[in-house]
PDB file of C-alpha atoms and ligand atoms in Angstrom:
ATOM      1  CA  MET N   1      17.921  10.357 -10.464  1.00 55.00           C
ATOM      2  CA  SER N   2      19.895   8.970  -7.988  1.00 66.00           C
ATOM      3  CA  LYS N   3      20.253   5.489  -6.918  1.00 89.00           C
ATOM      4  CA  TYR N   4      18.793   4.077  -3.603  1.00 95.00           C
ATOM      5  CA  ASN N   5      21.868   4.175  -1.133  1.00 95.00           C
ATOM      6  CA  LYS N   6      21.653   0.949   1.105  1.00 94.00           C
ATOM      7  CA  ASP N   7      24.128   2.760   3.900  1.00 93.00           C
ATOM      8  CA  LEU N   8      22.599   5.517   4.510  1.00 95.00           C
ATOM      9  CA  ILE N   9      19.256   3.932   4.336  1.00 94.00           C
ATOM     10  CA  TYR N  10      20.403   2.168   7.058  1.00 92.00           C
ATOM     11  CA  SER N  11      22.158   4.609   8.837  1.00 92.00           C
ATOM     12  CA  LYS N  12      18.802   6.609   8.866  1.00 93.00           C
ATOM     13  CA  ILE N  13      16.181   4.523   9.880  1.00 92.00           C
ATOM     14  CA  THR N  14      15.700   3.909  13.800  1.00 85.00           C
ATOM     15  CA  ASN N  15      13.385   1.113  12.853  1.00 75.00           C
ATOM     16  CA  HIS N  16      12.963  -2.053  15.204  1.00 78.00           C
ATOM     17  CA  HIS N  17      11.379  -4.302  12.346  1.00 89.00           C
ATOM     18  CA  ILE N  18      11.062  -2.782   9.729  1.00 94.00           C
ATOM     19  CA  GLY N  19      13.902  -2.805   7.404  1.00 92.00           C
ATOM     20  CA  SER N  20      15.544  -5.392   9.856  1.00 89.00           C
ATOM     21  CA  LYS N  21      17.292  -6.993   6.403  1.00 92.00           C
ATOM     22  CA  LEU N  22      17.021  -4.204   3.096  1.00 94.00           C
ATOM     23  CA  ILE N  23      17.161  -5.848  -0.354  1.00 96.00           C
ATOM     24  CA  ILE N  24      17.869  -2.984  -3.291  1.00 97.00           C
ATOM     25  CA  LEU N  25      17.172  -4.994  -6.660  1.00 97.00           C
ATOM     26  CA  ASP N  26      17.883  -2.734 -10.214  1.00 96.00           C
ATOM     27  CA  GLU N  27      15.122  -4.613 -12.570  1.00 96.00           C
ATOM     28  CA  VAL N  28      12.492  -7.313 -11.289  1.00 97.00           C
ATOM     29  CA  ASP N  29       9.577  -8.567 -12.703  1.00 98.00           C
ATOM     30  CA  SER N  30       7.470  -7.972  -9.276  1.00 98.00           C
ATOM     31  CA  THR N  31       9.467  -7.092  -5.942  1.00 98.00           C
ATOM     32  CA  ASN N  32       5.683  -9.164  -4.444  1.00 97.00           C
ATOM     33  CA  LYS N  33       7.168 -12.324  -6.722  1.00 96.00           C
ATOM     34  CA  TYR N  34      10.253 -11.450  -5.576  1.00 96.00           C
ATOM     35  CA  ALA N  35      10.148 -11.333  -2.770  1.00 95.00           C
ATOM     36  CA  LEU N  36       7.890 -14.263  -2.586  1.00 92.00           C
ATOM     37  CA  SER N  37      10.573 -16.656  -3.730  1.00 92.00           C
ATOM     38  CA  LEU N  38      12.687 -15.940  -1.292  1.00 91.00           C
ATOM     39  CA  LEU N  39      10.446 -17.728   1.132  1.00 87.00           C
ATOM     40  CA  GLY N  40      12.071 -20.999  -0.099  1.00 74.00           C
ATOM     41  CA  ASN N  41      12.443 -22.936   2.041  1.00 61.00           C
ATOM     42  CA  LYS N  42      15.309 -21.293   4.379  1.00 71.00           C
ATOM     43  CA  PRO N  43      14.027 -19.228   7.519  1.00 74.00           C
ATOM     44  CA  CYS N  44      13.067 -15.642   6.308  1.00 81.00           C
ATOM     45  CA  VAL N  45      13.319 -12.383   8.711  1.00 86.00           C
ATOM     46  CA  SER N  46      10.003 -11.388   9.447  1.00 89.00           C
ATOM     47  CA  GLY N  47      10.829  -7.128   8.468  1.00 93.00           C
ATOM     48  CA  THR N  48      12.958  -7.871   5.414  1.00 94.00           C
ATOM     49  CA  VAL N  49      12.380  -5.082   2.712  1.00 96.00           C
ATOM     50  CA  VAL N  50      13.009  -5.902  -0.971  1.00 97.00           C
ATOM     51  CA  VAL N  51      13.065  -2.492  -3.205  1.00 98.00           C
ATOM     52  CA  ALA N  52      13.411  -2.155  -7.023  1.00 98.00           C
ATOM     53  CA  ASP N  53      15.090   0.372  -9.301  1.00 97.00           C
ATOM     54  CA  SER N  54      12.470  -0.694 -11.965  1.00 97.00           C
ATOM     55  CA  GLN N  55       9.467  -3.408 -12.049  1.00 98.00           C
ATOM     56  CA  TYR N  56       9.121  -5.634 -15.713  1.00 97.00           C
ATOM     57  CA  ALA N  57       5.875  -6.963 -14.583  1.00 97.00           C
ATOM     58  CA  GLY N  58       4.314  -5.104 -11.143  1.00 97.00           C
ATOM     59  CA  LYS N  59       1.179  -6.333 -10.054  1.00 97.00           C
ATOM     60  CA  GLY N  60      -1.719  -4.659  -8.840  1.00 94.00           C
ATOM     61  CA  ARG N  61      -5.159  -5.393  -7.313  1.00 91.00           C
ATOM     62  CA  LEU N  62      -7.374  -7.516  -9.488  1.00 86.00           C
ATOM     63  CA  ASP N  63      -5.273  -8.659 -11.917  1.00 87.00           C
ATOM     64  CA  ARG N  64      -4.228  -5.726 -13.590  1.00 90.00           C
ATOM     65  CA  SER N  65      -0.607  -3.970 -13.718  1.00 92.00           C
ATOM     66  CA  TRP N  66       1.367  -1.652 -12.345  1.00 95.00           C
ATOM     67  CA  TYR N  67       3.197   0.979 -13.803  1.00 94.00           C
ATOM     68  CA  SER N  68       7.176   0.628 -13.161  1.00 96.00           C
ATOM     69  CA  PRO N  69      10.050   3.001 -14.976  1.00 95.00           C
ATOM     70  CA  LYS N  70      13.075   3.002 -13.882  1.00 96.00           C
ATOM     71  CA  GLY N  71      14.311   5.463 -11.794  1.00 95.00           C
ATOM     72  CA  VAL N  72      11.995   7.539 -10.725  1.00 96.00           C
ATOM     73  CA  ASN N  73       8.983   6.369  -7.790  1.00 97.00           C
ATOM     74  CA  LEU N  74       9.113   3.562  -5.313  1.00 98.00           C
ATOM     75  CA  TYR N  75       8.412   0.057  -5.492  1.00 98.00           C
ATOM     76  CA  LEU N  76       9.292  -2.023  -2.693  1.00 98.00           C
ATOM     77  CA  SER N  77       7.485  -4.966  -0.745  1.00 98.00           C
ATOM     78  CA  VAL N  78       7.660  -6.024   3.045  1.00 97.00           C
ATOM     79  CA  ILE N  79       7.663  -9.788   4.161  1.00 95.00           C
ATOM     80  CA  LEU N  80       5.927 -10.277   7.481  1.00 92.00           C
ATOM     81  CA  MET N  81       4.974 -12.604   9.700  1.00 85.00           C
ATOM     82  CA  PRO N  82       2.571 -10.851  12.445  1.00 75.00           C
ATOM     83  CA  GLY N  83       1.310 -14.370  13.783  1.00 80.00           C
ATOM     84  CA  ILE N  84      -2.461 -13.005  13.071  1.00 82.00           C
ATOM     85  CA  LYS N  85      -5.860 -14.933  11.699  1.00 81.00           C
ATOM     86  CA  THR N  86      -6.170 -14.886   7.616  1.00 82.00           C
ATOM     87  CA  GLU N  87      -9.602 -12.983   8.083  1.00 79.00           C
ATOM     88  CA  GLU N  88      -7.292  -9.550   9.721  1.00 82.00           C
ATOM     89  CA  VAL N  89      -4.600  -9.404   6.803  1.00 87.00           C
ATOM     90  CA  ASN N  90      -6.347  -6.822   5.611  1.00 88.00           C
ATOM     91  CA  ILE N  91      -4.698  -4.659   9.052  1.00 92.00           C
ATOM     92  CA  LEU N  92      -1.650  -4.588   6.865  1.00 93.00           C
ATOM     93  CA  THR N  93      -2.604  -2.752   4.333  1.00 94.00           C
ATOM     94  CA  PHE N  94      -4.268  -0.742   6.740  1.00 95.00           C
ATOM     95  CA  ILE N  95      -0.828   0.126   8.093  1.00 96.00           C
ATOM     96  CA  SER N  96       0.915   0.307   5.013  1.00 97.00           C
ATOM     97  CA  SER N  97      -2.022   2.943   4.124  1.00 97.00           C
ATOM     98  CA  VAL N  98      -1.553   4.877   7.026  1.00 97.00           C
ATOM     99  CA  ALA N  99       2.317   5.286   6.278  1.00 98.00           C
ATOM    100  CA  THR N 100       2.149   6.088   2.893  1.00 98.00           C
ATOM    101  CA  VAL N 101      -0.667   9.003   4.577  1.00 98.00           C
ATOM    102  CA  ASN N 102       2.195   9.852   7.291  1.00 98.00           C
ATOM    103  CA  THR N 103       4.775  10.500   4.420  1.00 98.00           C
ATOM    104  CA  LEU N 104       2.912  12.170   1.847  1.00 98.00           C
ATOM    105  CA  LEU N 105       1.817  15.009   5.244  1.00 98.00           C
ATOM    106  CA  GLU N 106       5.722  15.799   5.235  1.00 98.00           C
ATOM    107  CA  TYR N 107       5.452  16.774   1.930  1.00 97.00           C
ATOM    108  CA  GLY N 108       3.183  19.380   2.255  1.00 96.00           C
ATOM    109  CA  MET N 109       0.911  17.262   0.437  1.00 97.00           C
ATOM    110  CA  SER N 110      -2.732  16.155   1.652  1.00 97.00           C
ATOM    111  CA  PRO N 111      -3.304  13.115   0.608  1.00 98.00           C
ATOM    112  CA  GLU N 112      -7.080  11.376   1.119  1.00 97.00           C
ATOM    113  CA  ILE N 113      -7.402   7.005   1.532  1.00 97.00           C
ATOM    114  CA  LYS N 114      -9.742   5.612  -0.914  1.00 95.00           C
ATOM    115  CA  TRP N 115     -11.196   1.714   0.361  1.00 92.00           C
ATOM    116  CA  PRO N 116      -9.369  -0.475  -0.212  1.00 89.00           C
ATOM    117  CA  ASN N 117      -6.115   0.783   0.103  1.00 90.00           C
ATOM    118  CA  ASP N 118      -5.375   3.465  -2.560  1.00 95.00           C
ATOM    119  CA  VAL N 119      -3.637   6.768  -1.833  1.00 97.00           C
ATOM    120  CA  LEU N 120      -4.962   9.986  -3.529  1.00 96.00           C
ATOM    121  CA  VAL N 121      -3.958  13.468  -3.832  1.00 96.00           C
ATOM    122  CA  ASN N 122      -5.967  16.028  -5.482  1.00 95.00           C
ATOM    123  CA  ALA N 123      -8.755  12.926  -6.925  1.00 92.00           C
ATOM    124  CA  LYS N 124      -5.702  10.926  -8.290  1.00 93.00           C
ATOM    125  CA  LYS N 125      -4.226   7.752  -7.569  1.00 94.00           C
ATOM    126  CA  ILE N 126      -0.474   8.382  -5.937  1.00 96.00           C
ATOM    127  CA  SER N 127      -0.444   5.400  -4.242  1.00 97.00           C
ATOM    128  CA  GLY N 128      -1.317   1.100  -4.142  1.00 96.00           C
ATOM    129  CA  VAL N 129      -0.733  -1.570  -1.587  1.00 96.00           C
ATOM    130  CA  LEU N 130      -0.496  -5.440  -3.171  1.00 96.00           C
ATOM    131  CA  THR N 131      -0.646  -8.024  -0.286  1.00 94.00           C
ATOM    132  CA  ASP N 132      -0.089 -11.475  -1.123  1.00 93.00           C
ATOM    133  CA  ILE N 133      -0.349 -14.483   1.505  1.00 89.00           C
ATOM    134  CA  ASN N 134       1.443 -17.618   1.904  1.00 83.00           C
ATOM    135  CA  MET N 135      -0.251 -19.942   3.796  1.00 82.00           C
ATOM    136  CA  GLU N 136       1.803 -22.878   6.063  1.00 78.00           C
ATOM    137  CA  GLY N 137      -0.875 -25.723   5.919  1.00 75.00           C
ATOM    138  CA  ASN N 138      -3.681 -24.432   6.989  1.00 74.00           C
ATOM    139  CA  ARG N 139      -2.360 -21.161   8.919  1.00 77.00           C
ATOM    140  CA  LEU N 140      -0.731 -17.819   7.541  1.00 82.00           C
ATOM    141  CA  GLY N 141       2.828 -17.966   7.045  1.00 85.00           C
ATOM    142  CA  HIS N 142       4.210 -14.705   5.685  1.00 90.00           C
ATOM    143  CA  VAL N 143       2.853 -11.300   3.952  1.00 93.00           C
ATOM    144  CA  ILE N 144       3.836  -9.680   1.482  1.00 95.00           C
ATOM    145  CA  VAL N 145       2.949  -6.170   1.649  1.00 97.00           C
ATOM    146  CA  GLY N 146       3.933  -4.837  -1.753  1.00 98.00           C
ATOM    147  CA  ILE N 147       3.268  -1.140  -2.040  1.00 98.00           C
ATOM    148  CA  GLY N 148       3.811   1.042  -4.850  1.00 98.00           C
ATOM    149  CA  ILE N 149       4.082   5.007  -4.724  1.00 98.00           C
ATOM    150  CA  ASN N 150       4.789   7.533  -7.036  1.00 97.00           C
ATOM    151  CA  LEU N 151       7.781  10.391  -6.778  1.00 97.00           C
ATOM    152  CA  ASN N 152       9.231  11.598  -9.403  1.00 96.00           C
ATOM    153  CA  VAL N 153       7.089  10.403 -12.746  1.00 94.00           C
ATOM    154  CA  ALA N 154       6.369  13.320 -15.462  1.00 92.00           C
ATOM    155  CA  ILE N 155       2.721  13.701 -16.609  1.00 87.00           C
ATOM    156  CA  ASP N 156       3.560  12.655 -20.051  1.00 83.00           C
ATOM    157  CA  SER N 157       5.080   9.401 -18.754  1.00 84.00           C
ATOM    158  CA  LEU N 158       2.007   8.025 -17.032  1.00 78.00           C
ATOM    159  CA  SER N 159       0.452   9.358 -19.528  1.00 71.00           C
ATOM    160  CA  SER N 160       2.185   7.082 -21.851  1.00 69.00           C
ATOM    161  CA  GLY N 161       2.292   4.092 -19.446  1.00 62.00           C
ATOM    162  CA  GLN N 162      -0.193   1.680 -18.232  1.00 57.00           C
ATOM    163  CA  VAL N 163      -2.046   3.420 -16.263  1.00 60.00           C
ATOM    164  CA  ASP N 164      -5.768   2.120 -15.234  1.00 56.00           C
ATOM    165  CA  ASN N 165      -7.018   5.184 -12.756  1.00 60.00           C
ATOM    166  CA  ILE N 166      -6.463   9.074 -13.016  1.00 88.00           C
ATOM    167  CA  ALA N 167      -2.936   8.821 -11.448  1.00 93.00           C
ATOM    168  CA  THR N 168      -0.832  11.792 -10.066  1.00 95.00           C
ATOM    169  CA  SER N 169       2.606  11.884  -8.840  1.00 96.00           C
ATOM    170  CA  VAL N 170       4.476  13.925  -5.692  1.00 97.00           C
ATOM    171  CA  TYR N 171       6.745  15.727  -8.956  1.00 96.00           C
ATOM    172  CA  ILE N 172       3.257  16.360 -10.834  1.00 94.00           C
ATOM    173  CA  GLU N 173       1.719  18.088  -7.825  1.00 96.00           C
ATOM    174  CA  GLN N 174       4.279  19.862  -6.354  1.00 95.00           C
ATOM    175  CA  GLY N 175       6.305  21.004  -9.054  1.00 96.00           C
ATOM    176  CA  GLU N 176      10.035  19.521  -7.323  1.00 95.00           C
ATOM    177  CA  LYS N 177      11.111  16.406  -7.987  1.00 96.00           C
ATOM    178  CA  VAL N 178      11.772  14.104  -4.286  1.00 96.00           C
ATOM    179  CA  ASN N 179      15.095  12.469  -3.222  1.00 97.00           C
ATOM    180  CA  ARG N 180      14.674   8.833  -3.177  1.00 97.00           C
ATOM    181  CA  ASN N 181      17.176   7.851  -0.683  1.00 97.00           C
ATOM    182  CA  GLU N 182      14.959  10.510   1.562  1.00 97.00           C
ATOM    183  CA  PHE N 183      11.553   9.186   0.537  1.00 98.00           C
ATOM    184  CA  LEU N 184      12.296   5.881   1.551  1.00 97.00           C
ATOM    185  CA  ILE N 185      13.398   6.157   4.539  1.00 97.00           C
ATOM    186  CA  LYS N 186      10.709   8.537   6.302  1.00 97.00           C
ATOM    187  CA  PHE N 187       8.325   5.900   4.654  1.00 98.00           C
ATOM    188  CA  LEU N 188       9.864   2.421   6.774  1.00 97.00           C
ATOM    189  CA  ASN N 189      10.071   4.924  10.013  1.00 96.00           C
ATOM    190  CA  ASN N 190       6.191   5.630   9.564  1.00 97.00           C
ATOM    191  CA  LEU N 191       5.424   1.965   8.324  1.00 97.00           C
ATOM    192  CA  ASP N 192       7.617   0.989  11.286  1.00 96.00           C
ATOM    193  CA  ASP N 193       5.644   3.236  13.787  1.00 95.00           C
ATOM    194  CA  CYS N 194       2.671   2.110  12.569  1.00 95.00           C
ATOM    195  CA  TYR N 195       3.385  -1.374  12.805  1.00 93.00           C
ATOM    196  CA  ASP N 196       4.215  -0.958  15.997  1.00 92.00           C
ATOM    197  CA  CYS N 197       1.460   0.980  17.104  1.00 93.00           C
ATOM    198  CA  TYR N 198      -0.223  -2.094  15.728  1.00 92.00           C
ATOM    199  CA  ILE N 199       1.469  -3.971  18.175  1.00 89.00           C
ATOM    200  CA  LYS N 200       0.865  -1.936  21.120  1.00 91.00           C
ATOM    201  CA  HIS N 201      -2.562  -0.938  20.796  1.00 91.00           C
ATOM    202  CA  GLY N 202      -4.281  -3.273  18.492  1.00 90.00           C
ATOM    203  CA  LYS N 203      -5.787  -2.763  15.511  1.00 90.00           C
ATOM    204  CA  ALA N 204      -8.787   0.001  15.938  1.00 91.00           C
ATOM    205  CA  PHE N 205      -5.801   1.993  16.829  1.00 91.00           C
ATOM    206  CA  ILE N 206      -4.788   2.105  13.539  1.00 93.00           C
ATOM    207  CA  TYR N 207      -8.728   2.288  12.152  1.00 92.00           C
ATOM    208  CA  LYS N 208      -8.807   5.052  13.606  1.00 91.00           C
ATOM    209  CA  LEU N 209      -5.877   6.400  12.290  1.00 93.00           C
ATOM    210  CA  TRP N 210      -7.011   4.761   8.427  1.00 94.00           C
ATOM    211  CA  GLU N 211     -10.766   6.085   8.914  1.00 92.00           C
ATOM    212  CA  SER N 212      -9.249  10.340   9.719  1.00 94.00           C
ATOM    213  CA  ARG N 213      -8.356  10.151   6.334  1.00 95.00           C
ATOM    214  CA  TRP N 214     -11.004   8.085   4.042  1.00 93.00           C
ATOM    215  CA  ASN N 215     -12.706  10.015   2.068  1.00 91.00           C
ATOM    216  CA  GLY N 216     -15.968   7.566   1.535  1.00 90.00           C
ATOM    217  CA  ARG N 217     -17.684   7.566   4.509  1.00 92.00           C
ATOM    218  CA  GLY N 218     -22.167   8.564   3.948  1.00 93.00           C
ATOM    219  CA  LYS N 219     -20.706   8.760  -0.087  1.00 94.00           C
ATOM    220  CA  ALA N 220     -22.538   7.359  -3.036  1.00 95.00           C
ATOM    221  CA  VAL N 221     -20.884   4.757  -4.276  1.00 95.00           C
ATOM    222  CA  CYS N 222     -20.853   1.780  -7.764  1.00 95.00           C
ATOM    223  CA  VAL N 223     -19.406  -1.210  -6.260  1.00 94.00           C
ATOM    224  CA  ASN N 224     -17.930  -3.650  -8.798  1.00 91.00           C
ATOM    225  CA  THR N 225     -16.828  -7.008  -7.263  1.00 88.00           C
ATOM    226  CA  GLN N 226     -16.219  -9.903  -9.161  1.00 84.00           C
ATOM    227  CA  ASP N 227     -19.878 -11.176  -9.293  1.00 86.00           C
ATOM    228  CA  GLU N 228     -22.248  -7.890  -9.384  1.00 90.00           C
ATOM    229  CA  GLN N 229     -21.910  -4.573  -9.206  1.00 93.00           C
ATOM    230  CA  PHE N 230     -24.331  -2.296  -7.664  1.00 94.00           C
ATOM    231  CA  ALA N 231     -25.109   1.395  -6.114  1.00 95.00           C
ATOM    232  CA  GLY N 232     -25.017   2.286  -2.684  1.00 96.00           C
ATOM    233  CA  ARG N 233     -23.713   4.204  -0.337  1.00 96.00           C
ATOM    234  CA  CYS N 234     -20.877   4.273   1.989  1.00 95.00           C
ATOM    235  CA  VAL N 235     -21.337   3.455   5.925  1.00 94.00           C
ATOM    236  CA  GLY N 236     -18.255   2.701   7.581  1.00 91.00           C
ATOM    237  CA  LEU N 237     -15.858  -0.607   8.168  1.00 90.00           C
ATOM    238  CA  ASP N 238     -16.827  -3.802   9.682  1.00 89.00           C
ATOM    239  CA  ASN N 239     -13.771  -4.555  12.471  1.00 86.00           C
ATOM    240  CA  ASN N 240     -11.135  -6.642  10.062  1.00 86.00           C
ATOM    241  CA  GLY N 241     -11.570  -3.639   7.413  1.00 87.00           C
ATOM    242  CA  PHE N 242     -14.557  -4.800   5.057  1.00 90.00           C
ATOM    243  CA  MET N 243     -15.984  -1.624   3.639  1.00 92.00           C
ATOM    244  CA  LEU N 244     -19.918  -1.979   4.847  1.00 95.00           C
ATOM    245  CA  VAL N 245     -22.738  -0.734   1.450  1.00 95.00           C
ATOM    246  CA  HIS N 246     -26.525  -0.097   2.387  1.00 96.00           C
ATOM    247  CA  ASN N 247     -27.799  -0.677  -0.646  1.00 94.00           C
ATOM    248  CA  GLU N 248     -31.073  -0.403  -2.326  1.00 92.00           C
ATOM    249  CA  LYS N 249     -32.625  -3.184  -1.119  1.00 93.00           C
ATOM    250  CA  ASP N 250     -32.095  -1.572   2.222  1.00 94.00           C
ATOM    251  CA  GLU N 251     -29.669  -4.070   3.417  1.00 94.00           C
ATOM    252  CA  THR N 252     -25.965  -3.516   4.740  1.00 96.00           C
ATOM    253  CA  VAL N 253     -23.491  -5.748   2.415  1.00 93.00           C
ATOM    254  CA  ARG N 254     -19.567  -6.614   3.616  1.00 94.00           C
ATOM    255  CA  ILE N 255     -17.719  -6.057   0.414  1.00 92.00           C
ATOM    256  CA  VAL N 256     -14.803  -8.336   0.518  1.00 88.00           C
ATOM    257  CA  SER N 257     -12.537  -7.236  -2.574  1.00 87.00           C
ATOM    258  CA  GLY N 258     -13.581  -5.653  -5.305  1.00 88.00           C
ATOM    259  CA  ASP N 259     -13.414  -1.388  -5.976  1.00 87.00           C
ATOM    260  CA  VAL N 260     -15.801   1.409  -5.538  1.00 90.00           C
ATOM    261  CA  VAL N 261     -16.474   4.912  -7.508  1.00 90.00           C
ATOM    262  CA  TYR N 262     -18.023   7.249  -6.052  1.00 91.00           C
ATOM    263  CA  ILE N 263     -21.152   8.666  -7.993  1.00 90.00           C
TER     264      ILE N 263
HETATM  265  C1  BTN X 301      -2.793  -1.280  -6.755  1.00 61.60           C
HETATM  266  O1  BTN X 301      -3.421  -1.948  -7.963  1.00 61.60           O
HETATM  267  O2  BTN X 301      -3.143  -0.241  -6.545  1.00 61.60           O
HETATM  268  C2  BTN X 301      -1.350  -1.971  -5.898  1.00 61.60           C
HETATM  269  C3  BTN X 301      -0.753  -1.675  -6.407  1.00 61.60           C
HETATM  270  C4  BTN X 301       0.732  -2.185  -6.223  1.00 61.60           C
HETATM  271  C5  BTN X 301       2.164  -1.953  -6.694  1.00 61.60           C
HETATM  272  C6  BTN X 301       3.163  -2.643  -6.037  1.00 61.60           C
HETATM  273  S1  BTN X 301       5.145  -2.030  -6.612  1.00 61.60           S
HETATM  274  C7  BTN X 301       5.860  -3.084  -6.027  1.00 61.60           C
HETATM  275  C8  BTN X 301       5.277  -4.182  -5.094  1.00 61.60           C
HETATM  276  N1  BTN X 301       5.258  -5.222  -6.360  1.00 61.60           N
HETATM  277  C9  BTN X 301       4.363  -5.533  -7.501  1.00 61.60           C
HETATM  278  O3  BTN X 301       4.159  -6.049  -8.253  1.00 61.60           O
HETATM  279  N2  BTN X 301       3.550  -4.574  -6.904  1.00 61.60           N
HETATM  280  C10 BTN X 301       3.647  -3.664  -5.638  1.00 61.60           C
END
């Protein structure tokens, strides 16, 4: 599969912000780690995108790993400095899920979102987002939004990789390989549009887009957090994107971090 072509990507992105600087790497431990290392002491441009052809220590949520074989999928991190409060950082994850959904729609797929940030196709995971933050004193400094999207990985390779969930790729679903340069250009343009919408219209606008693709409302779930496991029903989101679950004790609980399994 073809390598990323920086000139082509620059020439086709219509962006104001996302992709203002593009760093393309052959192999890296994790694009999120690399992006964090860029913050160092020098000023770093908000909108910088780090893309890698492969990751040998790709990170997933909840201390999982992210299977990142060479030459097939998309692994990227975006550095943002949105000037928002720490509790509002989830919105960036939501923006990224919406951009992934919009890009997959352009490929004729029917993606759904599973809280907090998994994108699924035919009930199998095709993409995930991992957000890392850098604090400056007690203020939120930069935010690194890391996105992995399975594009051309084949089913036999997926099942031999360390994949926690049932996963899929565009290739597995569509039977045709995707041009990674084209996909990346579309994705960066969609991400920039969504970020721009958020800046202009606020987070309620993004939550509405996100909810229109969310597959969880009203579903019976088992919630797994670090401290507990319980059953309930998904009833919605609060205004910072945390999921609200009505439990068997008739209470509505806010889920800050964890996973849900539909039952
Ligand atoms: C998840 O567990 O669903 C989140 C997966 C996030 C993976 C991406 S790939 C690019 C970036 N670099 C990483 O190490 N992780 C994120």
